[in-house]
Amino acid sequence: MEQEVVSTRQADVNAAVQDLCAKLKRSTDSYQAVIFMAAITYDFDRLSQAIKERFPHSEVLGTSTAGEISPEGFANGSIVLTTMYSPETQVAGAMVENGSTYPVTGAQALKSALQRCGIRCKDPSSGKHAFAITFINGVFNAEESILSTFYSIILNDAFPLAGGTAGFTGDTPRTFISYNGKVTKDGAVFLFVHTNSPFDIRQEDIFQPTGKSVFVTASNPVERTISLLDGRAAQTVYAEKLGVSESRAEQMTFENPFGRYLDGDLRIAALAGFSPDKKISLFARVVPNSTLELMHIGDPLKKAEETCAGIRSVISRPKFTLLMTCITRTLAFERMGISRSIIAKYAGAFPTFCGFSCYGEQIGRIHCNQTLVTVTIGE
């Protein structure tokens, strides 16, 4: 397994693609897969088509970002492109459209890709040598529906999957993903990887439980809102648990998200804000009659060291690394002045790496926020 990572800040699409390709070591017809992550400022349709034209024999996936990641650091306004070269590895991609309304229309595309990749459905061992990478459009709150659709097809809840929600910058909510030059604003793209190389998929959570819990009396999972906690207005109870005023609580949501118990583990559900009627909006679904833990931020640098060490304990010789980190983490690292230190941790652990700042992360069939999801493939 070999990975190359290149980037460009060329504003013109044609010039940008030319710059990216010129930096690659191999000919553009030699890669099994190509993944690009691009700022929202680019014409995503033109960019997707131009990259596919240069890599006609590769599976090409793209996503818009809220920031790009490479060994050069956290960036904005650029394109980062990575390649996968491994004659022993099979890959196949698929696009799911109508993600927020009828994602099952993508079932046949998913089944075809799984078959082309040599992955059997309804096989409990199908994830031993295979996994999926997925990018899902933001804005439409469709992550859980798309994940449910996929797992209803693979029929193996243990099949490994790592994903990131496409991001955007600016005031206009819009995200793009693409597969082999085709773009959608409401759906998902999947890349299935079947390999004999060792691989590791994991999630990093920099938050710790405070020991304070709340009961979800009333919520709307589809709209991702909570109206009542412990039988009272959600914002009021949240502020009381923090020991601050309701107005002050609005400034403390990043450092104090909720943790949901899913599959026996605490998974982060980030707060998006408060409404005038004191409802809490979230970036992930919370169901009624469940218990949430109030979380608080820990030490990101220490956690990054633990994550890298954990990966290296499983993958002694990493050859491919993809990082999908929540935009709220990226912004927090910048405020804390530790962005370069975080990149240095990754650079010390991996020969090269890339990724993007996203609006949500997926691991297995679980969608959450304010985390890091990593994919590492070894020799």
XYZ file of C-alpha atoms in Angstrom:
379
model
C 0.000 0.000 0.000
C 1.337 3.421 -0.994
C -0.176 6.842 -0.359
C 0.718 10.166 -1.902
C -0.619 13.471 -0.599
C -0.470 16.657 -2.658
C -2.139 20.031 -2.290
C -2.629 23.278 -4.165
C -3.924 26.791 -3.644
C -4.331 27.561 -7.328
C -7.701 29.280 -7.669
C -8.381 28.294 -11.276
C -9.726 24.743 -11.558
C -7.620 23.727 -14.554
C -4.472 25.214 -13.066
C -5.211 23.542 -9.734
C -5.660 20.087 -11.273
C -2.509 20.521 -13.348
C -0.585 21.527 -10.223
C -1.848 18.521 -8.254
C -1.035 16.015 -10.974
C 2.435 17.478 -11.541
C 3.297 16.793 -7.893
C 2.437 13.074 -8.046
C 5.200 10.509 -8.455
C 3.314 7.952 -10.527
C 1.415 8.284 -13.771
C -2.213 9.232 -13.245
C -3.464 5.924 -14.680
C -1.756 3.800 -12.010
C -3.825 4.499 -8.880
C -6.681 2.347 -7.617
C -8.369 5.234 -5.832
C -8.127 9.019 -5.673
C -9.742 11.120 -2.947
C -9.839 14.900 -3.045
C -10.986 17.365 -0.412
C -11.686 20.887 -1.590
C -12.746 24.230 -0.220
C -16.262 25.361 -1.056
C -14.861 28.263 -3.069
C -14.074 25.961 -5.995
C -16.546 25.145 -8.756
C -17.133 21.625 -7.492
C -18.769 20.307 -10.669
C -15.896 21.464 -12.867
C -13.308 20.310 -10.350
C -14.832 16.838 -10.029
C -15.020 16.371 -13.774
C -11.496 17.687 -14.340
C -9.982 15.360 -11.759
C -11.850 12.326 -13.104
C -10.618 13.132 -16.606
C -7.036 12.980 -15.324
C -7.665 9.693 -13.476
C -9.898 7.730 -15.879
C -8.952 4.316 -14.458
C -9.329 5.230 -10.773
C -12.258 5.332 -8.401
C -12.453 9.082 -7.682
C -14.251 10.454 -4.630
C -14.505 14.092 -3.609
C -15.927 16.146 -0.775
C -16.251 19.804 0.067
C -14.664 20.809 3.346
C -14.689 23.261 6.216
C -10.892 23.145 6.036
C -8.219 20.845 4.690
C -5.529 18.807 6.487
C -2.107 17.731 5.212
C 1.436 17.493 6.588
C 1.621 21.225 5.848
C -1.011 21.845 8.521
C -4.633 22.886 8.858
C -5.601 24.965 5.827
C -8.500 26.820 4.238
C -9.150 27.636 0.595
C -7.107 24.768 -0.844
C -7.451 21.334 -2.422
C -5.823 18.275 -0.873
C -5.635 15.150 -3.024
C -4.534 11.704 -1.916
C -3.983 8.487 -3.837
C -4.139 4.791 -3.043
C -1.787 2.432 -4.887
C -1.795 -1.277 -4.076
C -1.974 -4.011 -6.711
C -3.168 -6.420 -3.993
C -6.112 -4.231 -2.999
C -9.553 -4.046 -4.624
C -11.643 -0.884 -4.455
C -15.104 0.063 -5.705
C -17.172 3.196 -5.275
C -20.852 4.074 -5.262
C -23.067 7.130 -4.941
C -26.322 7.345 -3.003
C -28.592 10.209 -4.056
C -31.758 11.595 -2.431
C -30.168 10.999 0.943
C -32.661 13.036 2.961
C -35.777 11.715 1.256
C -35.313 8.249 -0.236
C -31.764 6.901 0.231
C -32.895 3.370 -0.599
C -32.758 4.404 -4.276
C -29.004 3.933 -3.950
C -29.307 0.306 -2.836
C -28.475 -1.190 -6.213
C -25.390 0.999 -6.613
C -24.171 -0.090 -3.181
C -24.821 -3.780 -3.900
C -23.000 -3.523 -7.230
C -19.977 -1.850 -5.639
C -19.821 -4.446 -2.870
C -19.927 -7.225 -5.444
C -17.219 -5.614 -7.601
C -15.046 -5.341 -4.516
C -15.542 -8.980 -3.563
C -17.455 -8.183 -0.342
C -20.342 -10.489 0.505
C -23.511 -9.242 2.171
C -24.927 -11.085 5.174
C -21.458 -12.457 5.933
C -20.274 -11.922 9.526
C -16.656 -12.208 8.345
C -17.022 -9.672 5.518
C -15.293 -6.968 7.554
C -12.182 -8.989 8.332
C -10.391 -7.826 5.199
C -12.650 -4.992 4.043
C -14.059 -1.648 5.123
C -15.861 1.426 3.800
C -14.985 5.107 3.621
C -17.955 7.417 3.181
C -18.588 11.121 2.696
C -22.133 12.357 3.357
C -23.665 15.705 2.451
C -24.347 18.020 5.359
C -27.303 20.404 5.712
C -30.032 17.739 5.336
C -29.460 15.751 8.570
C -29.380 12.545 6.549
C -26.384 10.794 8.103
C -28.345 8.349 10.255
C -30.754 7.474 7.429
C -27.921 6.773 4.996
C -26.023 4.656 7.508
C -29.182 2.662 8.272
C -29.715 2.098 4.558
C -26.181 0.788 4.077
C -26.294 -1.578 7.043
C -29.683 -2.903 5.930
C -27.888 -3.961 2.728
C -24.605 -5.329 4.083
C -26.497 -7.111 6.906
C -23.404 -7.126 9.093
C -23.528 -4.597 11.919
C -19.823 -5.183 12.605
C -18.697 -4.149 9.114
C -16.089 -1.371 9.589
C -16.990 2.067 8.252
C -15.364 5.461 8.658
C -16.885 8.665 7.385
C -17.097 12.410 7.484
C -19.908 14.824 6.721
C -19.016 17.196 3.882
C -18.237 20.672 5.145
C -18.577 24.256 4.022
C -17.443 27.742 4.983
C -19.363 30.993 4.765
C -22.958 31.855 5.561
C -24.667 29.750 2.890
C -25.249 26.116 3.937
C -24.164 24.045 0.944
C -22.020 20.969 0.620
C -20.901 18.817 -2.289
C -19.699 15.269 -2.750
C -18.793 13.479 -5.946
C -18.102 10.061 -7.403
C -16.259 9.680 -10.717
C -17.119 13.231 -11.740
C -20.800 13.178 -10.786
C -21.825 15.600 -8.030
C -24.716 15.597 -5.573
C -25.814 18.028 -2.866
C -27.985 15.499 -1.012
C -26.551 12.039 -0.659
C -23.400 10.067 0.054
C -20.432 8.476 -1.685
C -18.871 5.205 -0.569
C -15.466 3.699 -1.269
C -15.191 0.008 -0.428
C -11.700 -1.320 0.179
C -10.890 -5.042 0.151
C -7.325 -5.683 1.252
C -5.054 -8.212 2.918
C -3.101 -5.359 4.462
C -3.829 -4.659 8.137
C -6.078 -1.669 8.766
C -7.314 0.304 11.744
C -10.422 2.476 12.112
C -10.961 4.365 15.343
C -12.536 7.434 16.898
C -10.890 9.997 19.154
C -12.997 11.772 21.770
C -11.323 14.609 23.707
C -14.204 14.973 26.194
C -14.680 13.478 29.653
C -17.960 12.913 31.548
C -18.628 15.417 34.344
C -20.791 13.058 36.367
C -23.850 15.206 35.659
C -26.678 13.591 33.692
C -30.034 14.712 32.290
C -33.103 12.809 31.162
C -34.550 13.590 27.733
C -38.232 14.135 28.421
C -39.126 15.378 24.936
C -37.106 15.535 21.716
C -37.542 15.400 17.942
C -34.919 13.008 16.525
C -35.652 13.958 12.904
C -35.222 17.684 13.531
C -32.422 16.968 16.017
C -33.896 19.110 18.767
C -34.526 18.668 22.501
C -37.400 20.630 24.028
C -37.511 19.220 27.583
C -34.784 17.912 29.888
C -35.793 16.548 33.278
C -39.313 17.767 32.489
C -38.285 21.423 32.061
C -37.084 23.766 29.311
C -33.934 22.233 27.815
C -31.797 25.391 27.783
C -32.693 26.187 31.401
C -31.645 22.751 32.644
C -28.435 22.777 30.564
C -27.403 26.141 32.048
C -28.208 24.986 35.575
C -26.053 21.892 35.145
C -23.187 24.160 34.109
C -23.875 26.527 36.998
C -24.118 29.570 34.739
C -26.781 31.872 33.286
C -28.650 30.848 30.153
C -26.926 33.577 28.142
C -23.513 32.423 29.370
C -24.353 28.819 28.517
C -24.632 29.818 24.851
C -20.871 30.512 24.878
C -19.955 27.177 26.462
C -21.457 24.605 24.116
C -18.223 23.456 22.482
C -16.474 22.718 25.762
C -19.602 21.022 27.155
C -21.416 18.781 24.652
C -23.691 15.874 25.500
C -22.628 12.254 25.557
C -25.110 9.577 24.401
C -24.877 5.936 25.402
C -24.707 3.953 22.158
C -23.549 0.344 22.041
C -22.346 0.718 25.617
C -20.077 3.689 24.866
C -20.512 7.427 25.307
C -20.770 9.105 21.895
C -20.706 12.872 21.453
C -23.761 14.821 20.279
C -22.684 18.410 19.765
C -24.955 21.358 20.540
C -25.772 23.553 17.555
C -27.506 26.302 19.548
C -30.653 27.400 21.338
C -34.008 28.631 20.026
C -36.104 31.476 21.504
C -38.395 28.881 23.118
C -35.346 27.325 24.836
C -35.054 24.228 22.689
C -31.574 22.819 22.106
C -30.550 22.083 18.521
C -27.980 19.354 17.964
C -25.837 17.945 15.168
C -26.929 14.365 15.899
C -30.149 12.616 16.826
C -31.198 12.244 20.461
C -34.219 10.087 21.240
C -36.820 10.727 23.952
C -36.634 8.790 27.233
C -32.856 8.518 27.059
C -30.162 9.728 29.437
C -27.430 12.141 28.392
C -24.154 12.828 30.160
C -22.790 16.374 30.324
C -19.226 16.283 28.999
C -16.235 18.621 29.387
C -13.134 19.065 27.241
C -9.903 17.378 28.299
C -6.308 17.668 26.999
C -6.301 17.443 23.160
C -2.518 17.026 22.891
C -2.420 14.170 25.351
C -5.338 12.512 23.597
C -3.604 12.921 20.187
C -0.553 11.138 21.581
C -2.741 8.308 22.866
C -4.540 8.006 19.516
C -1.313 7.874 17.498
C 0.245 5.379 19.901
C -2.870 3.220 19.741
C -2.794 3.161 15.955
C 0.926 2.366 15.847
C 0.402 -0.493 18.306
C -1.902 -2.106 15.731
C -0.310 -0.844 12.502
C 3.454 -0.900 13.021
C 4.201 0.321 9.490
C 1.396 2.709 8.429
C 1.188 3.396 4.722
C -2.127 5.246 4.320
C -3.806 7.599 6.786
C -7.039 9.575 6.381
C -8.307 11.933 9.105
C -11.830 13.315 9.448
C -12.113 15.826 12.279
C -15.017 18.015 13.335
C -14.702 21.692 12.411
C -15.411 22.632 16.032
C -12.213 20.820 17.041
C -10.220 22.608 14.358
C -11.483 25.984 15.539
C -10.851 25.088 19.183
C -7.271 24.008 18.454
C -6.715 27.358 16.741
C -8.120 29.270 19.735
C -5.942 27.211 22.064
C -2.850 27.811 19.946
C -2.115 24.094 19.512
C -2.880 23.524 15.811
C 0.777 23.083 14.834
C 1.396 20.826 17.817
C -1.501 18.581 16.789
C -0.113 18.295 13.244
C 3.322 17.526 14.699
C 1.810 14.582 16.605
C 0.419 13.170 13.355
C 3.670 13.814 11.477
C 5.594 11.925 14.132
C 3.340 8.894 13.796
C 2.647 8.624 10.046
C 4.878 8.888 6.943
C 2.170 11.043 5.397
C -1.496 11.778 6.055
C -4.384 13.958 4.947
C -7.958 14.751 5.786
C -10.495 17.481 6.252
C -12.560 19.413 8.768
C -16.103 18.098 8.581
C -19.550 18.693 10.052
C -19.953 15.278 11.621
C -18.202 11.937 11.836
C -19.352 8.384 11.263
C -17.908 5.197 12.732
C -19.793 2.028 11.987
C -23.485 2.833 11.993
C -23.065 5.676 14.510
C -23.071 9.372 13.594
C -21.625 11.848 16.091
C -19.771 15.162 16.365
C -16.755 16.893 17.846
C -14.596 13.801 17.322
C -11.834 12.567 15.061
C -12.278 9.451 12.934
C -9.115 7.887 11.485
C -8.460 5.284 8.805
C -4.989 3.736 8.701
C -3.786 0.991 6.365
C -0.504 -0.798 6.989
C 2.086 -2.563 4.934
